[in-house]
Amino acid sequence: MDNKKRYKLMTWILLLAVVMTVLAPLSVTQAAGVGDVLGALAAPTAPTSEGGGILNTIFSFLFDRILGPILNIFGGGSTTTAPPPVKLPPTPPSGGPVIDSGVLRGKVIVVDPGHGGTNPGAVSNGTRESDNNLAVSLKLRDRLRQAGAKVVMTRETDRNVATAGSSLGQELQARVDIAGRNNADIFVSIHSNSNPDPSIAGAMTFFPSGKSSKLALEVQSGIIRETSAVNKGVQPATFYVLRNTAMPSILVEMGFVTNAAEAAKLQNDAYRNRIAQGIFTGIVKYFQAN
Ligand SMILES: [Zn+2]
């Protein structure tokens, strides 16, 4: 056999090996269309967009299907044993990206569901602000506690925080006092918005005038990322609970109960989960950076 013939024979053997390797697993289904073959060819390879085109694909394939297994055999077969099961991190309820919330361990976070008891807050479209605030706050509480934070709630039921008959100022001061007494690292007040114009919708986050907007910015972008709500941004404000808390504080306006569509969302459990998750990730990112 001369060199030319030997070369031809080797080429045919190689091609036959490729075809057999591709078709063998596919023949089981008896449905080896062109797409299946191409899929089988491309599957074990690195993305072809990295360059090399079809040649790269073929060489990668040859290595993965023929050379790789051979090398494994000679290498003692250690890589043929199944790898230990990978423990996946818990999937957040929203299905959003998993973030490392370890930074929250030991942090004291006061969560303040706005209004409650004799003061329902904004009432519109068959929903009360105080109920939505509480529902999301409880979900936020659970996420924060799961991450190891020490969460103090100003209320966990539909009630006033200050003693019965207190003024609005005393009611708000009672919430501020809880934050101060517990030496809170941050204070997070949860509210729903209202406007005479029912077309207005969206989420916004307030921070105390003259103080840092960092926490507000992280929480606001967390909410928008999770909910895709209209982004009404962050703004400085002089609300009582922002003005009188010593630690970094924010007041989240999750959405407008006066907007029919947003009022419906605010009462929806899945949407409430998304808001809570957005606030949670914002808080995590704030502590990661500060
Ligand atoms: Zn409110």
PDB file of C-alpha atoms and ligand atoms in Angstrom, residues 114-115 121-122 129 133 190-192 251 253, ligand 1:
ATOM      1  CA  GLY A 114     -46.781  51.869  57.476  1.00  0.00           C
ATOM      2  CA  HIS A 115     -50.114  52.677  59.166  1.00  0.00           C
ATOM      3  CA  GLY A 121     -53.475  54.802  55.158  1.00  0.00           C
ATOM      4  CA  ALA A 122     -54.513  55.264  51.542  1.00  0.00           C
ATOM      5  CA  GLU A 129     -52.523  50.595  52.176  1.00  0.00           C
ATOM      6  CA  ASN A 133     -47.709  47.311  53.649  1.00  0.00           C
ATOM      7  CA  ILE A 190     -42.978  50.219  53.824  1.00  0.00           C
ATOM      8  CA  HIS A 191     -45.855  52.205  52.302  1.00  0.00           C
ATOM      9  CA  SER A 192     -48.200  52.364  49.329  1.00  0.00           C
ATOM     10  CA  LEU A 251     -39.417  54.922  53.116  1.00  0.00           C
ATOM     11  CA  GLU A 253     -43.632  53.582  48.273  1.00  0.00           C
TER      12      GLU A 253
HETATM   13 ZN    ZN B   1     -48.312  55.513  53.858  1.00  0.00          ZN
END
